[in-house]
Amino acid sequence: MRSSATPATSRRELHRAGDAARRQRSTRSARSTTALGRWAPRGAVLAALAAATIAFPVADATFTTQDAPEGVTPVAAAVGLPTAYEVLSSTTVGTTPTTLLAAAPGRAVLADVASRSVEREPLPGCDGLARTDGANGQIASSDLCVLWDPAQSLRGDAAVALSELNANYRAAFRRDLCITDSYRPLAVQRRLAVTKPGLAATPGRSNHGWGLAIDLCATETNSSDVMAWLRANGPTYGWDNPQWARRGGSGPYEPWHWEYVPGTTALGTNWD
């Protein structure tokens, strides 16, 4: 009886042990499949990123312009950015890997060039020097600077300052400042003394004769907006309507008459 029961019991135990082993293998297999499914997409993304940012740039770093076929430029050299090889090795670029995401240096260069182009001469052909040779109304044309209106000219420093003021005026009003008179030769001063008595200065004593004064057009003096703008901005560039020419001043009321104050102050003049 005992000898026949023992083999049966052993067979049942063996079957149960085999079933348990199969369940354990099935569980491990399922876990492995789940893990593989979860990490496979991530691995593919990381592999692609590595190929794009490391494999290709590193190969490009070792492929110099000397090695390149004629007419072919390595990618990093073409765009002006460091290669991933340079960033990771830190042999030639002392920056962090974020350099790879920065704008190409060429953009900064272009912006700098554009900025310098804006800082051009305010009045082309005029050096801005205050040449004081010659008497009032007898200044050589070579010592004067022609304005945007070729019929008008002033002393160099006064011309450049007025041109800078005009650039801002043009931005505000979409046109150049209109002027009727600037430098006046002695002959013109004498004629005006006869045709406009009481308004024109004594010939040879006019600030127009030094190339330091202008007269505005009626289109400007008749515009309250223009005159308000000029009163607010003119002095910034050295140009002002002198006190004697204002309402209640010591001279005739001439809102159109403006002078380059640094020049007239240096000369100690109060002349029209």
Coordinates of C-alpha atoms in Angstrom, one line a residue:
M1 CA 0.0 0.0 0.0
R2 CA 2.7 2.5 1.0
S3 CA 4.9 1.6 -2.0
S4 CA 2.1 2.3 -4.5
A5 CA 1.0 5.7 -2.9
T6 CA 4.4 7.2 -3.0
P7 CA 4.9 7.3 -6.8
A8 CA 1.5 8.8 -7.3
T9 CA 2.2 11.6 -4.8
S10 CA 5.5 12.3 -6.4
R11 CA 3.9 12.6 -9.8
R12 CA 1.4 15.1 -8.6
E13 CA 4.1 17.1 -6.9
L14 CA 6.1 17.1 -10.0
H15 CA 3.2 18.4 -12.1
R16 CA 2.5 21.2 -9.6
A17 CA 6.2 22.2 -9.6
G18 CA 6.3 22.2 -13.4
D19 CA 3.1 24.3 -13.6
A20 CA 4.7 26.8 -11.1
A21 CA 7.9 27.0 -13.2
R22 CA 5.9 27.7 -16.4
R23 CA 4.0 30.5 -14.7
Q24 CA 7.2 32.1 -13.5
R25 CA 8.7 31.9 -17.0
S26 CA 5.5 33.4 -18.5
T27 CA 5.5 36.2 -16.0
R28 CA 9.1 37.1 -16.6
S29 CA 8.5 37.0 -20.4
A30 CA 5.5 39.3 -20.1
R31 CA 7.5 41.8 -18.0
S32 CA 10.4 41.8 -20.5
T33 CA 8.0 42.4 -23.3
T34 CA 6.3 45.3 -21.5
A35 CA 9.7 46.9 -20.7
L36 CA 10.8 46.5 -24.2
G37 CA 7.6 48.1 -25.5
R38 CA 8.0 51.0 -23.1
W39 CA 11.7 51.7 -23.9
A40 CA 11.8 50.9 -27.6
P41 CA 10.3 54.2 -28.8
R42 CA 12.5 56.2 -26.4
G43 CA 15.6 54.3 -27.6
A44 CA 14.7 55.1 -31.2
V45 CA 14.4 58.8 -30.4
L46 CA 17.6 58.9 -28.5
A47 CA 19.4 57.0 -31.2
A48 CA 18.2 59.4 -33.9
L49 CA 19.1 62.4 -31.7
A50 CA 22.6 61.0 -31.2
A51 CA 23.0 60.5 -34.9
A52 CA 21.9 64.0 -35.7
T53 CA 23.8 65.9 -33.0
I54 CA 26.9 63.7 -32.4
A55 CA 27.6 61.3 -35.2
F56 CA 27.1 63.7 -38.1
P57 CA 28.8 66.8 -36.5
V58 CA 31.7 64.7 -35.2
A59 CA 32.2 63.3 -38.6
D60 CA 31.9 66.8 -40.0
A61 CA 34.6 68.0 -37.5
T62 CA 37.0 65.4 -38.7
F63 CA 36.2 66.3 -42.3
T64 CA 38.1 69.6 -42.7
T65 CA 38.0 72.0 -45.6
Q66 CA 41.3 70.6 -46.7
D67 CA 39.7 67.1 -47.0
A68 CA 36.5 68.4 -48.7
P69 CA 36.1 67.9 -52.4
E70 CA 36.2 71.1 -54.5
G71 CA 33.1 73.3 -54.0
V72 CA 32.0 71.4 -50.8
T73 CA 32.1 73.1 -47.4
P74 CA 31.6 71.2 -44.1
V75 CA 28.2 72.0 -42.6
A76 CA 29.5 73.6 -39.4
A77 CA 31.9 75.8 -41.3
A78 CA 29.2 76.8 -43.7
V79 CA 26.8 78.2 -41.0
G80 CA 29.5 79.5 -38.7
L81 CA 28.5 77.3 -35.7
P82 CA 30.7 75.0 -33.6
T83 CA 30.3 71.2 -34.2
A84 CA 29.1 68.9 -31.6
Y85 CA 32.6 67.4 -31.5
E86 CA 34.0 70.8 -30.6
V87 CA 31.4 71.4 -27.9
L88 CA 31.7 68.0 -26.3
S89 CA 35.5 67.9 -26.4
S90 CA 35.9 71.7 -25.4
T91 CA 39.1 71.8 -27.4
T92 CA 38.2 74.9 -29.5
V93 CA 34.9 76.2 -28.1
G94 CA 34.7 77.4 -24.5
T95 CA 30.9 77.5 -24.4
T96 CA 28.2 75.2 -23.2
P97 CA 26.3 72.9 -25.5
T98 CA 23.5 75.5 -25.6
T99 CA 25.7 77.2 -28.2
L100 CA 24.2 74.7 -30.7
L101 CA 20.9 76.4 -30.2
A102 CA 22.1 80.0 -30.5
A103 CA 21.7 82.2 -33.5
A104 CA 24.4 82.1 -36.1
P105 CA 27.2 84.7 -35.4
G106 CA 26.6 86.0 -38.9
R107 CA 23.4 87.6 -37.8
A108 CA 25.2 89.7 -35.2
V109 CA 27.7 90.8 -37.8
L110 CA 24.9 91.8 -40.2
A111 CA 23.2 93.7 -37.5
D112 CA 26.4 95.5 -36.6
V113 CA 27.0 96.4 -40.3
A114 CA 23.4 97.7 -40.5
S115 CA 23.9 99.8 -37.4
R116 CA 27.1 101.3 -38.8
S117 CA 25.4 102.1 -42.0
V118 CA 22.9 104.2 -40.1
E119 CA 25.7 106.2 -38.5
R120 CA 26.6 107.7 -41.8
E121 CA 27.4 111.4 -42.4
P122 CA 24.4 113.5 -41.6
L123 CA 25.3 115.8 -44.4
P124 CA 27.4 114.0 -47.1
G125 CA 30.4 116.0 -48.3
C126 CA 30.4 118.2 -45.2
D127 CA 33.2 117.7 -42.6
G128 CA 31.4 119.8 -40.0
L129 CA 34.4 122.1 -39.4
A130 CA 33.8 125.7 -38.4
R131 CA 36.0 127.6 -40.8
T132 CA 36.1 131.2 -39.8
D133 CA 38.3 132.7 -42.5
G134 CA 36.8 135.6 -44.4
A135 CA 34.7 138.6 -43.4
N136 CA 31.0 138.7 -42.8
G137 CA 29.3 138.0 -46.1
Q138 CA 32.5 137.3 -47.8
I139 CA 33.1 133.7 -46.9
A140 CA 34.4 131.4 -49.7
S141 CA 31.9 128.9 -50.9
S142 CA 34.5 126.1 -50.2
D143 CA 34.3 127.0 -46.5
L144 CA 30.5 126.5 -46.5
C145 CA 28.4 123.3 -46.6
V146 CA 25.5 123.0 -49.0
L147 CA 22.2 121.8 -47.4
W148 CA 19.6 119.4 -48.7
D149 CA 18.3 122.4 -50.7
P150 CA 21.2 123.1 -53.0
A151 CA 20.4 126.8 -53.0
Q152 CA 21.1 127.0 -49.2
S153 CA 24.5 126.8 -47.4
L154 CA 25.9 127.3 -43.9
R155 CA 29.1 127.1 -41.9
G156 CA 30.2 123.5 -41.5
D157 CA 29.2 123.0 -37.8
A158 CA 25.9 124.8 -38.2
A159 CA 25.1 122.8 -41.4
V160 CA 25.7 119.4 -39.8
A161 CA 23.7 120.3 -36.7
L162 CA 20.8 121.6 -38.8
S163 CA 21.0 118.5 -41.0
E164 CA 20.7 116.3 -37.9
L165 CA 17.7 118.3 -36.7
N166 CA 16.2 118.0 -40.2
A167 CA 16.6 114.2 -40.1
N168 CA 14.4 114.1 -37.1
Y169 CA 12.0 116.7 -38.5
R170 CA 11.6 114.5 -41.6
A171 CA 10.8 111.5 -39.5
A172 CA 8.1 113.5 -37.7
F173 CA 6.6 115.4 -40.7
R174 CA 7.6 113.2 -43.7
R175 CA 9.3 116.1 -45.5
D176 CA 12.4 118.3 -45.2
L177 CA 12.4 121.5 -43.2
C178 CA 11.7 124.4 -45.6
I179 CA 14.0 127.4 -45.5
T180 CA 14.1 130.5 -47.6
D181 CA 17.5 132.0 -46.5
S182 CA 20.7 130.8 -45.0
Y183 CA 24.2 132.3 -45.7
R184 CA 23.9 135.8 -47.2
P185 CA 26.7 137.3 -49.2
L186 CA 27.4 141.0 -48.5
A187 CA 25.7 142.1 -51.7
V188 CA 22.5 140.4 -50.7
Q189 CA 22.6 142.0 -47.3
R190 CA 22.9 145.4 -48.9
R191 CA 20.0 144.7 -51.1
L192 CA 17.8 143.6 -48.3
A193 CA 18.7 146.6 -46.2
V194 CA 17.1 148.7 -48.9
T195 CA 14.1 146.5 -49.7
K196 CA 13.3 145.5 -46.1
P197 CA 14.3 148.4 -43.9
G198 CA 13.8 147.7 -40.2
L199 CA 13.9 143.9 -40.8
A200 CA 17.3 143.4 -42.3
A201 CA 20.5 143.9 -40.2
T202 CA 23.1 146.4 -41.1
P203 CA 25.1 145.0 -44.0
G204 CA 28.3 143.2 -42.7
R205 CA 26.7 142.5 -39.3
S206 CA 24.2 139.8 -40.1
N207 CA 24.5 136.4 -38.6
H208 CA 23.4 135.2 -42.0
G209 CA 26.7 136.7 -43.2
W210 CA 28.5 134.2 -41.0
G211 CA 26.5 131.2 -42.2
L212 CA 25.0 130.9 -38.8
A213 CA 21.3 131.8 -39.4
I214 CA 18.3 130.6 -41.5
D215 CA 14.8 131.9 -42.2
L216 CA 12.0 129.4 -42.4
C217 CA 9.3 129.3 -45.0
A218 CA 5.8 130.5 -44.3
T219 CA 4.6 126.9 -44.5
E220 CA 6.6 126.3 -41.3
T221 CA 5.8 129.4 -39.3
N222 CA 2.1 129.1 -40.1
S223 CA 1.9 125.6 -38.6
S224 CA 1.5 125.5 -34.9
D225 CA 2.5 121.9 -34.9
V226 CA 5.8 122.6 -36.7
M227 CA 6.7 125.6 -34.6
A228 CA 5.9 123.7 -31.4
W229 CA 8.1 120.8 -32.6
L230 CA 11.0 123.2 -33.5
R231 CA 10.8 125.0 -30.2
A232 CA 11.0 121.7 -28.3
N233 CA 13.7 120.0 -30.5
G234 CA 15.7 122.8 -32.1
P235 CA 17.8 123.8 -29.0
T236 CA 18.8 120.1 -28.7
Y237 CA 20.8 120.6 -31.9
G238 CA 21.9 124.2 -31.1
W239 CA 19.2 125.9 -33.2
D240 CA 16.8 128.4 -31.6
N241 CA 14.7 131.4 -32.3
P242 CA 16.7 134.1 -30.5
Q243 CA 15.0 136.1 -27.7
W244 CA 15.2 139.4 -29.6
A245 CA 13.2 137.9 -32.4
R246 CA 10.4 136.6 -30.2
R247 CA 7.1 138.3 -29.4
G248 CA 8.0 141.0 -26.9
G249 CA 11.7 140.8 -27.6
S250 CA 14.1 143.7 -28.2
G251 CA 14.0 143.4 -31.9
P252 CA 11.3 142.9 -34.6
Y253 CA 9.1 139.9 -34.2
E254 CA 10.6 137.2 -36.5
P255 CA 9.5 133.7 -35.7
W256 CA 11.1 132.6 -39.0
H257 CA 14.6 133.6 -37.9
W258 CA 16.6 130.8 -36.3
E259 CA 20.3 130.8 -35.4
Y260 CA 23.0 128.3 -34.5
V261 CA 23.5 129.4 -30.9
P262 CA 27.0 127.8 -30.2
G263 CA 28.3 129.8 -33.2
T264 CA 26.7 133.1 -32.4
T265 CA 27.6 132.8 -28.7
A266 CA 31.3 132.2 -29.6
L267 CA 31.2 135.3 -31.9
G268 CA 29.4 137.4 -29.3
T269 CA 26.9 138.6 -31.9
N270 CA 23.3 139.7 -31.5
W271 CA 22.8 140.6 -35.1
D272 CA 20.2 139.5 -37.6

